[in-house]
Structure formats: C-alpha cells, structure tokens
Coordinates of C-alpha atoms in Angstrom, one line a residue:
M1 CA -10.4 28.1 23.8
T2 CA -8.4 25.1 23.3
K3 CA -8.1 22.6 26.5
T4 CA -4.1 21.9 27.7
T5 CA -2.7 19.1 26.5
D6 CA -1.1 17.6 30.1
I7 CA 2.0 16.5 28.3
T8 CA 3.1 17.6 24.1
I9 CA 5.7 15.8 22.2
I10 CA 7.6 17.4 19.9
G11 CA 8.4 14.9 16.7
G12 CA 6.0 11.7 16.4
G13 CA 9.7 8.7 15.0
V14 CA 9.7 5.7 17.0
I15 CA 10.7 7.4 20.6
G16 CA 8.4 10.1 20.5
L17 CA 5.8 7.9 20.0
L18 CA 6.6 5.2 22.3
T19 CA 7.0 8.3 24.8
A20 CA 3.2 9.5 24.0
R21 CA 1.8 5.4 24.0
E22 CA 3.2 5.3 27.7
F23 CA 2.4 8.9 29.1
F24 CA -1.3 7.7 28.0
N25 CA -1.1 5.2 30.2
A26 CA 0.1 6.8 32.9
G27 CA -3.7 8.6 33.0
A28 CA -2.0 12.2 31.0
N29 CA -3.5 13.8 27.8
V30 CA -1.0 13.8 25.4
T31 CA -0.4 15.7 21.5
V32 CA 2.3 14.9 19.8
I33 CA 3.7 17.0 16.9
E34 CA 5.2 15.7 13.7
K35 CA 7.0 18.8 10.9
N36 CA 6.4 15.6 8.0
L37 CA 5.2 12.6 8.9
L38 CA 4.9 10.2 11.6
G39 CA 7.8 8.2 11.8
Q40 CA 9.2 8.7 7.6
E41 CA 12.9 10.0 9.2
S42 CA 15.3 7.4 11.2
S43 CA 12.3 5.2 12.5
W44 CA 11.4 3.8 9.4
A45 CA 14.7 4.0 7.5
G46 CA 16.4 2.0 10.2
G47 CA 16.9 -2.5 10.0
G48 CA 15.2 -3.2 13.0
I49 CA 17.6 -5.5 15.4
L50 CA 16.5 -4.9 19.0
L51 CA 20.5 -5.5 20.3
P52 CA 23.1 -3.4 19.8
L53 CA 25.6 -4.0 17.4
Y54 CA 28.3 -5.3 19.2
P55 CA 26.7 -4.9 22.7
W56 CA 30.0 -5.3 24.9
R57 CA 31.7 -2.7 22.7
Q58 CA 28.9 0.4 23.6
E59 CA 28.0 2.0 26.6
E60 CA 26.7 0.3 30.0
A61 CA 24.2 3.4 28.7
I62 CA 23.2 1.6 26.5
T63 CA 23.2 -1.8 27.5
R64 CA 20.4 -1.1 30.3
L65 CA 18.0 0.6 28.1
A66 CA 18.2 -2.2 25.4
I67 CA 18.3 -5.2 28.1
Q68 CA 15.3 -3.3 29.4
S69 CA 13.5 -2.8 26.2
H70 CA 14.3 -6.8 25.2
S71 CA 12.3 -7.1 28.0
L72 CA 8.8 -5.4 27.2
Y73 CA 9.2 -6.0 23.8
P74 CA 7.0 -9.3 23.7
D75 CA 4.2 -7.6 25.2
L76 CA 4.5 -4.4 24.1
S77 CA 3.9 -6.7 19.9
A78 CA 1.7 -8.7 21.4
Q79 CA -0.7 -5.8 22.5
L80 CA -0.2 -3.6 19.9
L81 CA -1.0 -6.5 17.2
N82 CA -4.3 -8.1 19.7
D83 CA -5.1 -4.0 20.3
T84 CA -5.2 -2.8 16.2
R85 CA -4.6 -5.5 13.8
L86 CA -1.7 -4.0 12.4
D87 CA 0.8 -6.3 13.0
P88 CA 5.1 -5.0 13.7
E89 CA 6.5 -8.5 12.1
W90 CA 8.8 -8.7 16.5
T91 CA 9.9 -12.0 14.9
P92 CA 12.9 -13.6 17.3
C93 CA 14.5 -14.7 14.4
G94 CA 18.3 -14.8 16.5
L95 CA 21.2 -13.1 15.9
L96 CA 24.7 -15.1 13.9
I97 CA 27.6 -13.2 14.2
T98 CA 30.2 -14.2 12.4
K99 CA 33.3 -12.6 13.9
N100 CA 34.7 -12.2 17.0
P101 CA 38.1 -11.6 17.7
D102 CA 36.9 -10.0 21.2
I103 CA 35.0 -13.1 22.1
T104 CA 36.2 -13.2 26.0
A105 CA 34.0 -9.8 26.5
A106 CA 31.1 -10.8 24.1
Q107 CA 30.1 -14.3 25.7
N108 CA 30.9 -12.4 29.7
W109 CA 28.2 -9.9 28.2
C110 CA 26.1 -12.4 27.4
N111 CA 25.8 -14.2 30.5
T112 CA 25.8 -10.7 32.8
N113 CA 23.2 -9.5 30.3
N114 CA 21.7 -13.1 30.9
I115 CA 21.3 -13.0 26.6
E116 CA 20.9 -16.4 25.5
F117 CA 24.3 -17.1 23.3
E118 CA 26.2 -21.4 22.0
R119 CA 28.9 -21.6 19.8
P120 CA 27.3 -22.3 15.7
E121 CA 28.2 -26.2 14.3
A122 CA 29.5 -25.5 10.7
D123 CA 26.7 -26.0 9.2
F124 CA 24.8 -22.1 10.3
F125 CA 27.7 -21.3 7.6
N126 CA 26.8 -23.7 4.5
E127 CA 24.1 -20.7 2.7
F128 CA 27.6 -18.2 3.9
N129 CA 30.6 -16.7 2.4
T130 CA 32.6 -15.9 5.1
I131 CA 36.2 -17.5 7.2
P132 CA 34.1 -16.9 10.7
E133 CA 36.4 -16.9 13.8
N134 CA 35.1 -17.5 16.9
P135 CA 31.4 -16.5 15.6
L136 CA 28.4 -17.0 18.1
W137 CA 24.7 -17.4 17.9
L138 CA 22.2 -15.4 19.8
P139 CA 18.9 -17.8 19.2
K140 CA 16.9 -15.0 21.0
I141 CA 17.9 -11.6 19.5
A142 CA 14.3 -10.7 17.4
Q143 CA 13.8 -8.1 15.0
V144 CA 11.0 -5.9 14.7
R145 CA 10.1 -4.7 11.0
N146 CA 10.0 -0.1 11.2
P147 CA 7.1 1.1 8.6
R148 CA 4.9 -2.5 10.9
L149 CA 5.8 -0.9 14.4
I150 CA 5.1 3.1 13.1
K151 CA 1.5 2.2 11.9
S152 CA 1.2 0.0 14.5
L153 CA 2.2 2.1 17.3
K154 CA -0.2 5.3 15.8
Q155 CA -2.7 3.3 14.9
D156 CA -2.7 2.9 19.5
L157 CA -2.3 6.2 19.4
I158 CA -5.4 7.2 17.5
N159 CA -7.5 4.4 18.9
K160 CA -6.3 5.8 22.7
G161 CA -7.8 10.0 21.3
V162 CA -3.5 11.0 21.7
T163 CA -3.4 13.9 19.4
L164 CA -1.4 13.2 16.5
L165 CA -0.3 16.5 14.1
E166 CA 1.6 15.9 11.1
Q167 CA 2.5 18.3 9.0
C168 CA 2.9 20.7 12.2
E169 CA 6.1 22.0 12.4
L170 CA 7.4 23.6 15.8
T171 CA 8.3 28.0 15.0
G172 CA 9.0 29.0 18.6
I173 CA 7.8 28.7 21.7
T174 CA 6.6 31.4 24.5
L175 CA 9.6 31.2 27.6
T176 CA 7.7 33.5 30.9
Q177 CA 11.1 32.9 33.7
N178 CA 11.9 30.1 34.0
R179 CA 8.5 27.4 32.1
I180 CA 7.3 27.0 28.5
S181 CA 3.8 29.1 28.2
S182 CA 3.2 28.0 24.7
I183 CA 4.5 26.6 21.8
Q184 CA 4.3 28.4 17.9
T185 CA 4.0 26.4 15.4
T186 CA 2.8 26.7 11.4
T187 CA -0.6 25.6 11.8
G188 CA -1.1 27.6 15.0
Q189 CA 0.0 28.5 18.6
L190 CA -0.7 25.9 21.6
T191 CA -0.3 26.6 25.8
V192 CA 1.5 23.4 26.8
N193 CA 1.4 22.1 30.0
Q194 CA 4.9 20.2 29.7
L195 CA 6.8 20.0 27.2
V196 CA 9.3 16.6 25.3
I197 CA 11.3 17.3 22.7
S198 CA 11.9 14.0 20.7
A199 CA 12.5 15.4 17.6
G200 CA 15.5 12.7 16.3
A201 CA 18.5 14.0 14.4
W202 CA 16.9 17.5 14.5
T203 CA 16.7 18.2 18.5
G204 CA 20.1 19.6 18.9
Q205 CA 19.2 22.7 15.7
L206 CA 16.0 23.2 17.2
F207 CA 17.3 23.6 20.1
Q208 CA 19.5 25.5 19.6
Q209 CA 16.9 27.9 17.7
L210 CA 14.3 28.1 19.8
F211 CA 16.6 28.2 23.5
P212 CA 20.2 30.4 21.1
D213 CA 21.6 31.1 24.5
M214 CA 20.9 28.0 27.0
V215 CA 24.4 26.5 24.7
S216 CA 25.6 24.7 28.3
N217 CA 22.6 22.4 28.4
A218 CA 21.4 22.5 25.0
P219 CA 21.3 18.5 23.8
K220 CA 24.4 17.7 21.2
V221 CA 22.4 15.5 18.8
A222 CA 23.9 15.5 15.2
P223 CA 22.4 13.7 12.3
V224 CA 25.1 11.3 11.0
K225 CA 23.5 9.5 7.0
G226 CA 23.1 5.6 7.2
Q227 CA 22.0 3.6 3.3
M228 CA 20.2 0.5 3.4
L229 CA 19.2 -1.9 0.8
I230 CA 17.2 -4.7 0.1
F231 CA 16.1 -7.3 -1.6
N232 CA 13.5 -9.2 -2.7
A233 CA 13.9 -12.6 -2.5
Q234 CA 12.0 -15.8 -1.8
P235 CA 10.3 -16.4 1.7
D236 CA 13.3 -18.6 3.4
T237 CA 16.4 -17.5 1.9
L238 CA 17.8 -17.0 5.1
H239 CA 16.4 -17.6 8.5
T240 CA 18.7 -15.6 10.9
M241 CA 20.0 -11.8 11.2
V242 CA 23.6 -12.2 10.2
L243 CA 26.6 -9.2 11.1
D244 CA 29.3 -10.1 9.5
G245 CA 32.1 -7.6 10.2
D246 CA 30.4 -4.5 10.6
Q247 CA 27.3 -4.6 7.6
Y248 CA 24.0 -6.7 8.5
L249 CA 22.0 -9.1 6.5
I250 CA 18.3 -8.9 8.5
P251 CA 15.1 -11.4 6.3
R252 CA 11.5 -10.2 6.9
R253 CA 9.1 -12.7 7.5
D254 CA 7.7 -12.2 3.7
G255 CA 11.3 -12.7 2.2
K256 CA 12.0 -10.1 1.4
I257 CA 16.3 -9.0 3.0
L258 CA 17.5 -5.8 4.3
A259 CA 21.0 -4.9 3.8
G260 CA 23.1 -2.5 6.3
S261 CA 24.4 -0.2 6.7
T262 CA 26.2 3.5 5.8
V263 CA 28.2 5.4 8.3
E264 CA 28.5 9.0 7.6
Q265 CA 28.8 12.3 8.4
D266 CA 26.4 14.8 5.3
N267 CA 25.2 17.1 7.1
F268 CA 21.4 16.9 6.4
N269 CA 21.9 15.5 3.7
K270 CA 19.7 12.3 2.7
S271 CA 20.4 10.9 -1.1
T272 CA 21.7 8.3 -1.4
T273 CA 25.1 7.0 -3.5
T274 CA 25.4 4.7 -6.0
T275 CA 29.0 4.4 -4.3
A276 CA 27.1 2.8 -0.8
R277 CA 24.8 0.6 -3.1
D278 CA 27.7 -0.3 -4.7
R279 CA 29.2 -1.8 -1.9
L280 CA 26.2 -2.7 -0.2
T281 CA 25.4 -5.1 -3.1
E282 CA 28.8 -6.4 -3.4
F283 CA 28.9 -7.0 1.1
A284 CA 25.1 -7.9 0.7
L285 CA 25.8 -11.1 -3.1
T286 CA 29.5 -12.3 -1.5
L287 CA 28.1 -12.7 1.7
L288 CA 24.6 -14.7 0.6
P289 CA 25.2 -15.7 -2.9
A290 CA 21.9 -16.7 -3.0
L291 CA 21.2 -12.7 -3.0
K292 CA 22.1 -13.5 -7.0
K293 CA 18.4 -14.6 -8.2
A294 CA 17.0 -11.5 -5.3
P295 CA 16.4 -8.2 -7.4
L296 CA 17.2 -5.0 -5.8
I297 CA 14.0 -3.1 -5.3
H298 CA 15.2 -0.2 -2.8
H299 CA 18.0 1.7 -1.8
W300 CA 17.0 5.1 0.7
A301 CA 18.6 6.6 3.2
G302 CA 18.5 7.7 6.9
L303 CA 19.3 10.4 9.5
R304 CA 20.2 8.9 13.0
P305 CA 20.5 11.3 15.9
G306 CA 24.2 11.3 16.4
T307 CA 25.8 11.5 20.6
E308 CA 29.1 10.7 21.7
Y309 CA 29.3 7.7 22.4
G310 CA 25.7 6.4 21.4
V311 CA 24.4 7.5 24.6
P312 CA 20.6 9.2 24.0
Y313 CA 19.2 12.6 26.7
I314 CA 16.8 11.4 28.7
D315 CA 16.1 15.0 30.8
K316 CA 14.2 16.5 32.8
H317 CA 15.9 20.4 32.2
P318 CA 17.7 22.0 34.3
E319 CA 17.6 25.5 33.8
I320 CA 13.4 25.5 32.5
C321 CA 10.9 23.8 34.8
N322 CA 8.5 22.1 32.0
L323 CA 10.9 20.8 29.1
S324 CA 12.9 18.1 28.7
I325 CA 14.6 16.0 26.3
N326 CA 13.9 12.7 24.6
A327 CA 16.3 12.3 22.0
G328 CA 19.7 11.3 20.2
H329 CA 19.5 7.2 20.1
F330 CA 22.4 7.1 17.2
R331 CA 21.3 3.6 15.4
N332 CA 19.0 2.5 18.6
G333 CA 16.4 3.9 18.1
L334 CA 14.0 1.1 18.2
V335 CA 16.5 -0.8 20.4
M336 CA 16.3 1.7 23.5
G337 CA 12.7 2.2 22.2
P338 CA 10.5 1.1 25.6
A339 CA 13.0 1.9 27.8
S340 CA 13.4 5.2 26.9
A341 CA 10.0 5.9 26.7
Q342 CA 9.8 4.2 31.0
L343 CA 12.4 6.2 31.5
M344 CA 11.4 10.2 30.6
V345 CA 7.7 9.1 31.4
D346 CA 9.0 8.1 35.1
L347 CA 11.4 11.2 35.3
I348 CA 8.8 13.8 34.6
L349 CA 5.7 12.1 36.2
N350 CA 8.5 11.6 39.6
R351 CA 8.2 7.7 39.3
P352 CA 10.5 6.0 40.6
T353 CA 13.2 4.4 37.6
A354 CA 13.9 0.7 36.7
I355 CA 17.0 2.2 34.6
A356 CA 19.8 4.8 36.9
P357 CA 18.8 8.4 35.6
E358 CA 23.3 9.4 36.0
P359 CA 24.1 8.9 32.6
Y360 CA 21.3 9.9 30.5
K361 CA 21.8 14.1 31.8
L362 CA 22.3 17.0 29.6
S363 CA 25.0 18.0 32.0
R364 CA 26.5 14.9 32.0
L365 CA 30.3 15.0 31.3
V366 CA 31.5 14.5 27.8
D367 CA 35.4 13.3 28.2

C-alpha cells in the first residue's frame, strides 16, 4: 500500500526544489519527480546573477518576484549552508552596468525598489576595455553558484525526508471529472493529492501531451537556448559582476569567470556552436584583457523556459481543481525562485500572499 503524498511536483529544477522546500516548511509531505537528474537543465546552466538584466526594462511582475527573492536569499543561503554544509556561494559581489542610455529610468527603479546604487569612479574601469555610458554600480547585488545551490537544495530535501525520484518521467494522468487521481510514470503509477508542474522549458510540451483538450488554459512556455563559457582564471582577476551591453562576466570565488550568454530560438536543441563560442570569447577577452591568460575550459548550452515578456505562470489551474503551475521564468529562475515558491505555496494553502498573484495567472491576457 502506497501512501499518497500531499504535494507531488513534476520537475526537479531550482523552481521545483524551492517549491518542495517551501511546502515541507509549511508541514506538507512532498514528492519531487524529475525525468533526468535534479537541477541539470537551465538551473545548472545559467550564470547566477540575482537580478534581472536591466530590470527597469522588464515587466513589473518580474520586479516584484525579484525584489522579494532578493530579501529572502541571505537567510535561505545561510540556512542551506548551516543545514547541509554545502555552500551555495551566495556572494554579494556587486554588479557594474557599464552602459545605461536610460539612466533616469534605472535610477528611478533603484530608488523605488530600495536597491543601493552609485556612479562608479573612473578607476572602476582600469581593468576593462569598454566605453562607459552613464555607468551604474549596484554594490549589494549578489550571485549564487548554480550547481552548488542545486546540490545544497537537494541535500536539504533529502535531510528533511522529501521523496526525490530521479530518472522518472511522467507519461500520463488519470483525470476524473475535474480532478487528477493518479499519474503514470516510467517507474510506476502514483496516486496524487495536489500536483504541481514545474518542468521548466518542457512545461508547455508536457501540458499539451497530458491535456490536449485544454488549449485555452495551457501555459505558453517554450524553450529558449542560451550558451555560456567559463575561463579558469586566477582568484581576484575580476572582483565584481559586469554587464556590458547584452553580455556579462561573472567571477566565482575560486577565480573562474563565466561569460554569457546567447538567446536563441532552436526548439529543444541543446548543442553548442562555434559561432556562439567565438562571439562570447571575443566579448570576454575584449572587455577583460586579463582573461587572455586564462584557458577556456568549458562551453555549454541550456534551455530556458521562455514566456511572453518573461513573466512566469504561478497559478492554480482554473478547471482542474488539484493542478497548479509554477514555470516559465525565462532567464530569471534563480532570480525569482524563492518568491515564486512562496507564492505557489501561499496559493495552494490559501494563505495571504506576499505578492499580488494576478500577473502570474494562466488566464492572463496577452497584448
């Protein structure tokens, strides 16, 4: 006889894992099902800057989740390190944005959202080869090291007794009237109470597969490929994250430096290309000439869960009473993750929400 879990989450990326943790902390029994290995898709592949790129150019709905998550990350990271001894490397190393033609909008956004900013002095640019335009220094913006955050979240959930099923793919559902009673997977059938789909870039495809007759309330999530590089630099080669145009450099604590990233419509193709490698290499070596001494050690690609305007779906399904969606975070899964998990749990448990839920509804109108 199999015990029915309170919450079953489909998708073991950072959104699924954070949502599982939030449910556990609320007293729920949780199972996470991942068709591959936990956190090995876009959660692993991204850069880890904990701020949307040029957030004043983004939808207000993105800002609300980002700012709430910004307030949650210090305690989350400290708790994970204390409880698992695995450091997610939350590092408030600051972000330098070299070119801001819309500087007034940028400063207004920072003031409105209590994000500290300064105009950087000329010596900020001694190590860079760029032409600043209204540069902005955000000294309190942090990063996390994605793979280490995933490892610490996974260990934390194991420690808490959350059931994690890897290499387990959802293949079908049993829908009785407007309620899911069980799901079929490649490792067997499971009864469910509440089902949450957080399958990243695969969410839209999975939903269409499971619910082909519910097109009107289907989450419109599609894959958007991004490619990145990492250089094996010496520690202290770069002290802060740098956004220059539409590309960036991110220094890890051990000296390694990430260069990213591309935005490509290429369906579910995760292959890397020499064109992207050459473009990112040229950007990195031009902006930071010191990198010419550092070997390029890895080039990879990941699939982001793209949506219209980059706003995720965080909502209970309007027709199926025990189905919810938490997916579609595009480039900002880590940026918006803690607040997205909090909102999802608040909605399912009928708690007051810290953020107004309307912008994330499945039924929202698209201009």
